[in-house]
Backbone as a printed PyTorch tensor [residue, N CA C, xyz], in Angstrom:
tensor([[[ 68.0550,  12.2150, -12.4570],
         [ 67.8430,  11.0760, -13.2060],
         [ 69.2640,  10.3730, -13.3440]],

        [[ 69.4320,   9.0600, -13.1220],
         [ 70.5820,   8.5260, -13.1760],
         [ 70.9430,   8.3870, -14.7720]],

        [[ 72.3810,   8.6200, -15.1590],
         [ 72.7710,   8.1360, -16.4890],
         [ 73.5400,   6.9680, -16.6400]],

        [[ 73.5580,   6.3630, -17.7080],
         [ 74.1910,   5.0430, -18.3850],
         [ 74.9150,   5.3100, -19.3000]],

        [[ 76.1780,   4.9340, -19.6720],
         [ 76.5820,   4.9620, -20.9230],
         [ 77.2170,   3.6380, -21.4260]],

        [[ 76.8990,   3.2420, -22.5450],
         [ 77.3800,   2.1890, -23.2220],
         [ 78.0720,   2.0230, -24.3170]],

        [[ 78.8420,   1.3240, -24.8060],
         [ 79.6930,   1.1880, -26.0090],
         [ 79.3000,  -0.0910, -26.7700]],

        [[ 78.8700,   0.4890, -28.3240],
         [ 77.9190,  -0.6030, -29.1210],
         [ 78.9940,  -0.7870, -30.1070]],

        [[ 79.3100,  -2.1280, -30.5670],
         [ 80.2580,  -2.2330, -31.7330],
         [ 79.2270,  -2.9460, -32.7540]],

        [[ 79.4560,  -2.3670, -33.8740],
         [ 78.9640,  -2.7740, -35.2820],
         [ 80.0220,  -3.7000, -35.7440]],

        [[ 80.0500,  -5.2710, -35.5970],
         [ 80.9590,  -5.9890, -36.0280],
         [ 80.7610,  -6.7490, -37.5470]],

        [[ 81.4860,  -6.3110, -38.2930],
         [ 81.1780,  -6.9230, -39.8670],
         [ 82.4230,  -7.8740, -40.0890]],

        [[ 81.9790,  -8.8660, -40.7660],
         [ 82.4670, -10.0950, -41.4490],
         [ 82.2180, -10.1970, -42.9610]],

        [[ 83.0410,  -9.5980, -43.7130],
         [ 82.8010,  -9.1810, -45.1450],
         [ 81.5490,  -8.4210, -45.2860]],

        [[ 80.3140,  -9.0160, -45.9300],
         [ 79.0980,  -8.2840, -45.8560],
         [ 78.1270,  -8.6970, -44.8850]],

        [[ 78.4700,  -9.1550, -43.7110],
         [ 77.6130,  -9.4590, -42.7410],
         [ 77.8760,  -9.0810, -41.4140]],

        [[ 76.7360,  -8.7000, -40.6700],
         [ 76.9670,  -7.9220, -39.2820],
         [ 76.4640,  -8.9600, -38.2680]],

        [[ 77.2040,  -8.9860, -37.1370],
         [ 77.0160,  -9.7110, -36.0310],
         [ 75.7900,  -9.2380, -34.9700]],

        [[ 74.7680, -10.0000, -34.7520],
         [ 73.8010,  -9.7310, -34.0980],
         [ 73.7850, -10.6820, -32.5990]],

        [[ 73.5220, -10.0750, -31.4130],
         [ 73.3350, -10.8480, -30.4570],
         [ 71.9590, -11.1680, -29.7260]],

        [[ 71.5630, -12.2730, -29.6500],
         [ 70.2890, -12.6110, -29.0330],
         [ 70.2340, -12.2620, -27.4150]],

        [[ 69.7120, -11.5640, -26.9700],
         [ 69.5710, -11.3130, -25.4610],
         [ 68.2400, -11.6150, -25.2020]],

        [[ 68.4290, -11.9890, -23.6260],
         [ 67.0460, -12.2140, -22.9300],
         [ 66.1840, -10.9440, -22.8550]],

        [[ 64.9930, -10.7220, -23.3240],
         [ 63.9600, -11.8880, -23.1620],
         [ 63.9210, -12.2470, -24.7080]],

        [[ 64.7560, -12.0200, -25.6740],
         [ 64.6200, -12.6040, -27.0390],
         [ 64.9850, -11.3310, -28.0820]],

        [[ 65.4600, -10.0380, -27.5120],
         [ 65.6360,  -9.1700, -28.6090],
         [ 66.9350,  -9.4480, -29.2280]],

        [[ 67.2010,  -8.7700, -30.3110],
         [ 68.2000,  -8.9580, -31.2050],
         [ 69.1070,  -7.6050, -31.2220]],

        [[ 70.2400,  -7.4760, -30.5900],
         [ 71.1780,  -6.2910, -31.0270],
         [ 72.5340,  -6.5540, -31.0400]],

        [[ 73.5040,  -5.6320, -30.8830],
         [ 74.8130,  -5.3950, -31.1930],
         [ 75.6810,  -5.8360, -29.9750]],

        [[ 76.7690,  -6.1610, -30.0620],
         [ 77.5300,  -6.5620, -28.7110],
         [ 77.6480,  -4.9470, -28.1200]],

        [[ 77.7590,  -4.9210, -26.8700],
         [ 77.9510,  -3.8290, -26.1610],
         [ 78.5000,  -4.1710, -24.8110]],

        [[ 78.8950,  -2.8320, -24.1970],
         [ 79.5330,  -2.8800, -23.1320],
         [ 79.6410,  -1.4590, -22.3120]],

        [[ 80.0090,  -1.5870, -21.0120],
         [ 79.8790,  -0.4310, -20.0780],
         [ 80.8740,   0.6830, -20.8490]],

        [[ 80.5290,   2.0070, -21.1930],
         [ 81.6140,   2.6420, -21.5150],
         [ 82.2450,   3.4190, -20.1640]],

        [[ 83.5820,   3.3630, -19.9260],
         [ 84.1020,   3.6750, -18.9590],
         [ 85.0300,   5.0630, -19.0570]],

        [[ 85.5730,   4.8980, -20.2720],
         [ 86.3460,   6.1530, -20.7330],
         [ 86.0690,   6.4300, -21.8160]],

        [[ 85.3700,   7.6120, -22.0790],
         [ 84.6080,   7.9690, -23.1460],
         [ 86.0050,   8.4460, -24.1270]],

        [[ 87.1140,   9.1890, -23.3830],
         [ 88.3000,   9.1660, -24.3460],
         [ 88.9870,   8.1190, -25.0610]],

        [[ 88.8560,   6.9910, -24.7910],
         [ 89.1560,   5.7040, -25.3660],
         [ 88.3830,   4.7960, -25.7780]],

        [[ 87.2140,   5.2740, -26.7420],
         [ 86.4930,   4.2140, -27.1430],
         [ 86.9760,   3.2460, -27.8110]],

        [[ 87.9460,   3.3660, -28.5730],
         [ 88.3670,   2.2740, -29.5720],
         [ 89.1000,   1.3330, -28.6910]],

        [[ 89.8640,   1.4540, -27.6180],
         [ 90.2720,   0.6580, -26.6430],
         [ 89.1420,  -0.3410, -25.9810]],

        [[ 88.4070,   0.3880, -25.7930],
         [ 87.2910,  -0.2090, -24.6820],
         [ 86.6100,  -1.0790, -25.7510]],

        [[ 86.4150,  -0.6360, -26.8810],
         [ 85.4340,  -1.5650, -27.7090],
         [ 86.6360,  -2.7720, -28.1160]],

        [[ 87.8330,  -2.5400, -28.4370],
         [ 88.7330,  -3.8710, -28.5810],
         [ 88.5750,  -4.9200, -27.5910]],

        [[ 88.4330,  -4.4200, -26.1290],
         [ 88.2800,  -5.2720, -24.9700],
         [ 87.1020,  -5.9770, -24.8960]],

        [[ 85.9950,  -5.3420, -25.4090],
         [ 84.5700,  -6.1060, -25.3740],
         [ 84.9420,  -7.2310, -26.4600]],

        [[ 85.3310,  -6.7600, -27.7330],
         [ 85.6540,  -8.0260, -28.9660],
         [ 86.3930,  -9.0120, -28.2350]],

        [[ 87.7850,  -8.8650, -27.4330],
         [ 88.1780,  -9.8160, -27.0980],
         [ 88.0070, -10.5780, -26.0110]],

        [[ 86.8510, -10.1370, -25.0750],
         [ 85.9040, -10.5580, -24.2430],
         [ 85.2380, -11.9380, -25.1140]],

        [[ 84.8670, -11.5340, -26.1290],
         [ 84.1820, -12.6080, -27.2020],
         [ 84.9980, -13.4430, -27.9010]],

        [[ 86.3290, -13.3110, -27.7870],
         [ 87.4540, -13.6940, -28.3720],
         [ 87.4500, -13.7210, -29.6280]],

        [[ 87.3020, -12.5700, -30.0800],
         [ 87.6010, -11.9660, -31.4140],
         [ 88.7260, -11.0570, -31.3460]],

        [[ 89.9550, -11.4840, -32.0670],
         [ 91.2430, -10.8160, -31.9760],
         [ 91.6650,  -9.9890, -33.0770]],

        [[ 91.1020, -10.7540, -34.3470],
         [ 91.5070, -10.1240, -35.5590],
         [ 90.4360,  -9.1890, -35.8500]],

        [[ 91.0230,  -7.6390, -35.7250],
         [ 90.1490,  -6.4570, -35.6820],
         [ 90.7280,  -5.4360, -36.7510]],

        [[ 89.9210,  -4.7930, -37.3350],
         [ 90.1070,  -3.7270, -38.0520],
         [ 89.4020,  -2.3770, -37.8110]],

        [[ 89.6300,  -1.3990, -36.9530],
         [ 88.8470,  -0.1630, -36.7390],
         [ 88.3480,   0.6180, -37.9980]],

        [[ 87.0830,   0.6860, -38.2310],
         [ 86.7590,   1.5020, -39.3770],
         [ 86.4910,   3.0920, -38.6350]],

        [[ 87.4540,   3.7100, -38.8810],
         [ 87.4190,   5.2370, -38.4000],
         [ 86.6090,   6.1410, -39.1880]],

        [[ 86.3750,   7.4080, -38.6070],
         [ 85.2460,   8.2190, -38.9940],
         [ 83.7770,   7.7980, -39.0440]],

        [[ 83.6300,   7.0410, -38.0490],
         [ 82.1580,   6.6710, -37.8920],
         [ 82.2250,   6.5670, -36.2890]],

        [[ 81.0960,   7.3750, -35.9370],
         [ 80.4980,   7.2640, -34.4730],
         [ 79.0250,   7.6920, -34.6200]],

        [[ 78.2120,   6.8610, -34.1340],
         [ 76.9180,   7.2830, -33.8340],
         [ 76.3890,   6.9050, -32.4910]],

        [[ 75.1390,   7.4380, -32.2260],
         [ 74.6190,   7.4880, -30.5530],
         [ 73.2050,   7.1800, -30.7390]],

        [[ 72.9290,   6.3470, -29.9630],
         [ 71.4880,   6.3510, -29.5600],
         [ 71.2560,   6.6100, -28.0560]],

        [[ 70.2290,   7.0810, -27.7630],
         [ 69.5750,   7.4210, -26.4280],
         [ 68.0690,   6.7690, -26.2480]],

        [[ 67.8970,   6.6290, -24.9930],
         [ 66.7410,   6.0160, -24.5890],
         [ 66.6210,   5.9530, -23.2390]],

        [[ 65.2410,   5.7080, -22.7320],
         [ 65.1470,   5.6160, -21.1680],
         [ 64.7350,   4.0670, -20.8010]],

        [[ 64.9060,   3.5260, -19.7030],
         [ 64.4620,   2.4800, -19.1680],
         [ 64.2100,   2.3720, -17.6820]],

        [[ 63.8080,   1.5810, -17.1450],
         [ 63.2970,   1.5400, -15.7510],
         [ 64.0600,   0.1220, -14.9900]],

        [[ 64.7400,   0.7260, -14.1320],
         [ 65.3700,  -0.5610, -13.2330],
         [ 65.1160,  -0.4370, -11.8460]],

        [[ 64.5550,  -1.3650, -11.3360],
         [ 63.9600,  -1.3800,  -9.8240],
         [ 63.4070,  -0.2750,  -9.4500]],

        [[ 62.2050,   0.3090, -10.1200],
         [ 61.4510,   1.3990, -10.2120],
         [ 62.0800,   2.6260, -10.2680]],

        [[ 63.1950,   2.7830, -11.0000],
         [ 64.0820,   4.2170, -11.1660],
         [ 64.1440,   4.2700, -12.6300]],

        [[ 63.9200,   5.2570, -13.3080],
         [ 64.1870,   5.6460, -14.6770],
         [ 65.4960,   6.2210, -14.6700]],

        [[ 65.9690,   5.4960, -15.7810],
         [ 67.4140,   5.6950, -16.2210],
         [ 67.6100,   6.4270, -17.9120]],

        [[ 68.4600,   7.2010, -17.9740],
         [ 68.5720,   7.7290, -19.3590],
         [ 70.0130,   7.0000, -19.9140]],

        [[ 69.8420,   6.4500, -21.0530],
         [ 70.9790,   5.7000, -21.3290],
         [ 71.5410,   6.1490, -22.8750]],

        [[ 72.7620,   6.2520, -23.0600],
         [ 73.1230,   6.7480, -24.2660],
         [ 74.2250,   5.4590, -24.6770]],

        [[ 74.1090,   5.0940, -25.9440],
         [ 74.9630,   4.2150, -26.5450],
         [ 75.9880,   4.8800, -27.8210]],

        [[ 77.0500,   4.6050, -27.6340],
         [ 77.9060,   5.0910, -28.6250],
         [ 78.4000,   3.8010, -29.6650]],

        [[ 78.2560,   4.0010, -30.9320],
         [ 78.3770,   2.9330, -31.7310],
         [ 79.9420,   3.2830, -32.4380]],

        [[ 80.6490,   2.2540, -32.5430],
         [ 81.7370,   2.1850, -33.5560],
         [ 81.7790,   0.8370, -34.4920]],

        [[ 82.4100,   1.0410, -35.7280],
         [ 82.2570,  -0.3700, -36.6170],
         [ 83.8880,  -0.8910, -36.5600]],

        [[ 83.9500,  -2.3230, -36.3470],
         [ 85.1800,  -2.6850, -36.3860],
         [ 84.8490,  -3.9380, -37.3380]],

        [[ 85.7920,  -4.5960, -38.1690],
         [ 85.7700,  -5.5020, -39.2150],
         [ 86.7010,  -6.5510, -38.8230]],

        [[ 86.1080,  -7.6640, -38.9910],
         [ 87.1480,  -9.0020, -38.7930],
         [ 86.8110,  -9.8840, -39.7580]],

        [[ 87.8620, -11.0350, -39.6590],
         [ 87.5800, -12.3450, -40.4930],
         [ 87.0600, -13.3130, -39.7250]],

        [[ 86.9270, -13.2480, -38.5880],
         [ 86.4970, -14.4270, -37.4670],
         [ 85.3080, -14.6590, -37.7180]],

        [[ 84.4840, -15.6150, -37.5840],
         [ 83.1130, -16.1040, -37.5670],
         [ 82.6040, -16.5710, -36.0530]],

        [[ 83.7910, -17.2060, -35.5620],
         [ 83.2260, -17.9280, -34.3570],
         [ 83.4310, -16.7120, -33.0790]],

        [[ 82.6060, -16.8420, -32.0960],
         [ 82.6130, -16.0530, -30.9840],
         [ 82.1050, -16.7270, -29.6850]],

        [[ 83.0470, -16.5150, -28.5890],
         [ 82.3820, -16.6940, -27.2740],
         [ 81.3600, -15.6290, -26.8340]],

        [[ 79.8930, -16.4080, -26.4390],
         [ 78.9780, -15.5870, -26.0090],
         [ 79.3920, -14.9170, -24.7510]],

        [[ 79.0300, -13.6040, -24.8560],
         [ 79.1560, -12.9220, -23.4070],
         [ 78.1040, -13.4180, -22.3360]],

        [[ 78.2940, -13.0180, -21.1330],
         [ 77.1160, -13.5160, -20.2280],
         [ 75.9160, -13.0120, -20.3900]],

        [[ 74.8620, -13.7630, -20.3540],
         [ 73.7770, -12.9870, -20.6190],
         [ 73.0530, -13.0310, -21.8760]],

        [[ 73.6970, -13.4830, -22.7920],
         [ 73.6990, -13.6790, -24.2870],
         [ 73.1740, -14.9280, -24.5350]],

        [[ 72.1910, -15.3030, -25.3280],
         [ 71.6320, -16.5850, -25.6140],
         [ 72.0990, -16.9420, -26.9580]],

        [[ 72.3480, -16.4450, -27.8480],
         [ 72.8560, -16.8660, -29.4200],
         [ 73.6290, -15.7430, -30.1330]],

        [[ 74.1860, -16.1210, -31.4330],
         [ 74.5210, -14.9430, -32.1470],
         [ 74.2170, -15.3040, -33.4700]],

        [[ 74.5710, -14.5520, -34.6160],
         [ 74.0910, -14.8630, -35.7820],
         [ 74.8110, -13.5450, -36.5920]],

        [[ 75.3810, -14.0970, -37.7680],
         [ 75.8540, -13.2840, -38.7710],
         [ 75.1550, -13.0670, -39.9180]],

        [[ 74.3910, -12.0600, -40.1130],
         [ 73.5490, -11.7980, -41.4900],
         [ 73.7700, -10.7880, -42.3040]],

        [[ 73.5260, -10.6210, -43.3980],
         [ 73.7740,  -9.6600, -44.4500],
         [ 72.8200,  -8.5800, -44.0030]],

        [[ 72.9770,  -7.4730, -44.7940],
         [ 72.4530,  -6.0580, -44.2810],
         [ 70.7180,  -6.1420, -44.2130]],

        [[ 70.1050,  -6.5720, -44.9740],
         [ 68.7310,  -6.7610, -45.2470],
         [ 68.0690,  -7.6680, -43.9880]],

        [[ 68.7140,  -8.6410, -43.8220],
         [ 68.2430,  -9.6630, -42.9280],
         [ 68.6010,  -9.1020, -41.5010]],

        [[ 69.6340,  -8.5630, -41.2490],
         [ 70.1490,  -7.8570, -40.0790],
         [ 69.0530,  -6.7110, -39.7930]],

        [[ 68.7300,  -6.1230, -40.6320],
         [ 67.6570,  -5.0660, -40.5660],
         [ 66.4740,  -5.3380, -39.9470]],

        [[ 66.0350,  -6.4970, -40.4890],
         [ 64.5330,  -6.8840, -40.3010],
         [ 64.6560,  -7.7870, -38.8570]],

        [[ 66.0620,  -8.3730, -38.2580],
         [ 66.2720,  -8.9040, -37.1430],
         [ 66.4480,  -7.8060, -35.9100]],

        [[ 67.0260,  -6.7520, -36.1060],
         [ 67.2780,  -5.7780, -35.1940],
         [ 66.1500,  -5.4180, -34.3120]],

        [[ 66.1420,  -5.6630, -33.1010],
         [ 64.8560,  -5.3140, -32.2310],
         [ 64.2770,  -3.6610, -32.1850]],

        [[ 65.4700,  -2.9340, -31.8750],
         [ 65.1670,  -1.3840, -31.5760],
         [ 65.2870,  -0.5250, -32.9280]],

        [[ 64.4560,   0.5870, -33.0100],
         [ 64.5040,   1.4320, -33.9630],
         [ 65.7360,   2.2570, -34.2010]],

        [[ 66.3530,   2.6060, -32.8990],
         [ 67.5980,   3.2770, -32.8110],
         [ 68.5000,   2.5190, -33.2760]],

        [[ 68.5800,   1.2740, -32.9520],
         [ 69.6980,   0.4450, -33.4830],
         [ 69.6290,   0.2320, -35.0470]],

        [[ 68.1760,   0.0530, -35.5940],
         [ 67.9300,   0.0400, -36.9260],
         [ 68.5740,   0.9310, -37.8080]],

        [[ 68.5590,   2.4110, -37.3100],
         [ 69.1300,   3.3580, -37.7160],
         [ 70.6190,   3.4990, -37.8530]],

        [[ 71.0670,   2.9490, -36.6160],
         [ 72.5040,   3.1340, -36.6230],
         [ 73.2460,   2.0120, -37.5300]],

        [[ 72.4810,   0.7820, -37.9320],
         [ 72.6350,   0.0600, -38.8630],
         [ 72.7770,   0.3630, -40.3370]],

        [[ 71.6920,   1.1910, -40.4370],
         [ 71.6080,   1.8560, -41.7310],
         [ 72.8350,   2.7750, -42.1570]],

        [[ 73.0950,   3.3590, -41.1140],
         [ 74.0880,   4.4330, -41.1060],
         [ 75.5480,   3.7790, -41.4500]],

        [[ 75.6220,   2.8560, -40.7410],
         [ 77.0180,   1.9180, -40.6290],
         [ 77.0570,   1.4400, -42.2010]],

        [[ 75.9590,   0.8510, -42.5780],
         [ 76.0080,   0.1040, -43.9810],
         [ 76.6880,   1.1730, -44.8580]],

        [[ 75.7170,   2.3020, -44.9130],
         [ 75.8920,   3.3690, -46.1710],
         [ 77.4830,   3.8790, -45.6790]],

        [[ 78.1120,   4.1080, -44.5870],
         [ 79.2850,   4.2670, -44.2610],
         [ 80.3460,   3.3830, -45.0350]],

        [[ 79.9970,   2.0280, -44.7420],
         [ 80.9140,   0.9250, -45.2880],
         [ 80.9910,   1.0020, -46.7200]],

        [[ 79.8190,   1.2650, -47.2880],
         [ 79.3970,   1.1920, -48.6010],
         [ 80.2210,   1.9670, -49.5130]],

        [[ 80.1250,   3.5800, -48.9220],
         [ 80.6440,   4.4380, -49.6800],
         [ 82.2010,   4.7560, -49.2420]],

        [[ 82.6370,   4.0060, -48.3070],
         [ 84.0700,   4.2720, -47.9730],
         [ 84.9290,   2.8230, -48.3340]],

        [[ 84.4830,   2.2010, -48.9100],
         [ 85.3570,   1.0870, -49.3440],
         [ 86.4640,   1.3540, -50.4400]]])
């Protein structure tokens, strides 16, 4: 079975989380292909820079992973998404290709907006990490 790896970013501005609206209408975190697992922080910074977010503070000691399966052109893939937390003071972003919109939401509203169960769990863990490590 083919494997796919991505890097997800929990981007936080004060007490708000960035969510992206993707086709066909689900809401999730910024993501990109994970090329070098040994350098996740650098790859995450590159994903943020593509959205024109340059002011970034990496929140260490947080790495969570979700796994799921999806079909593409009749073939089943196994996907892993590794998540890191970054904080920023910026609110404006450039939408990545294939993204229809974005919103900054507080934890409760973000939790109700995130589409997938695995990402809801990652958001909960990120929120707890940020709350207890400030």
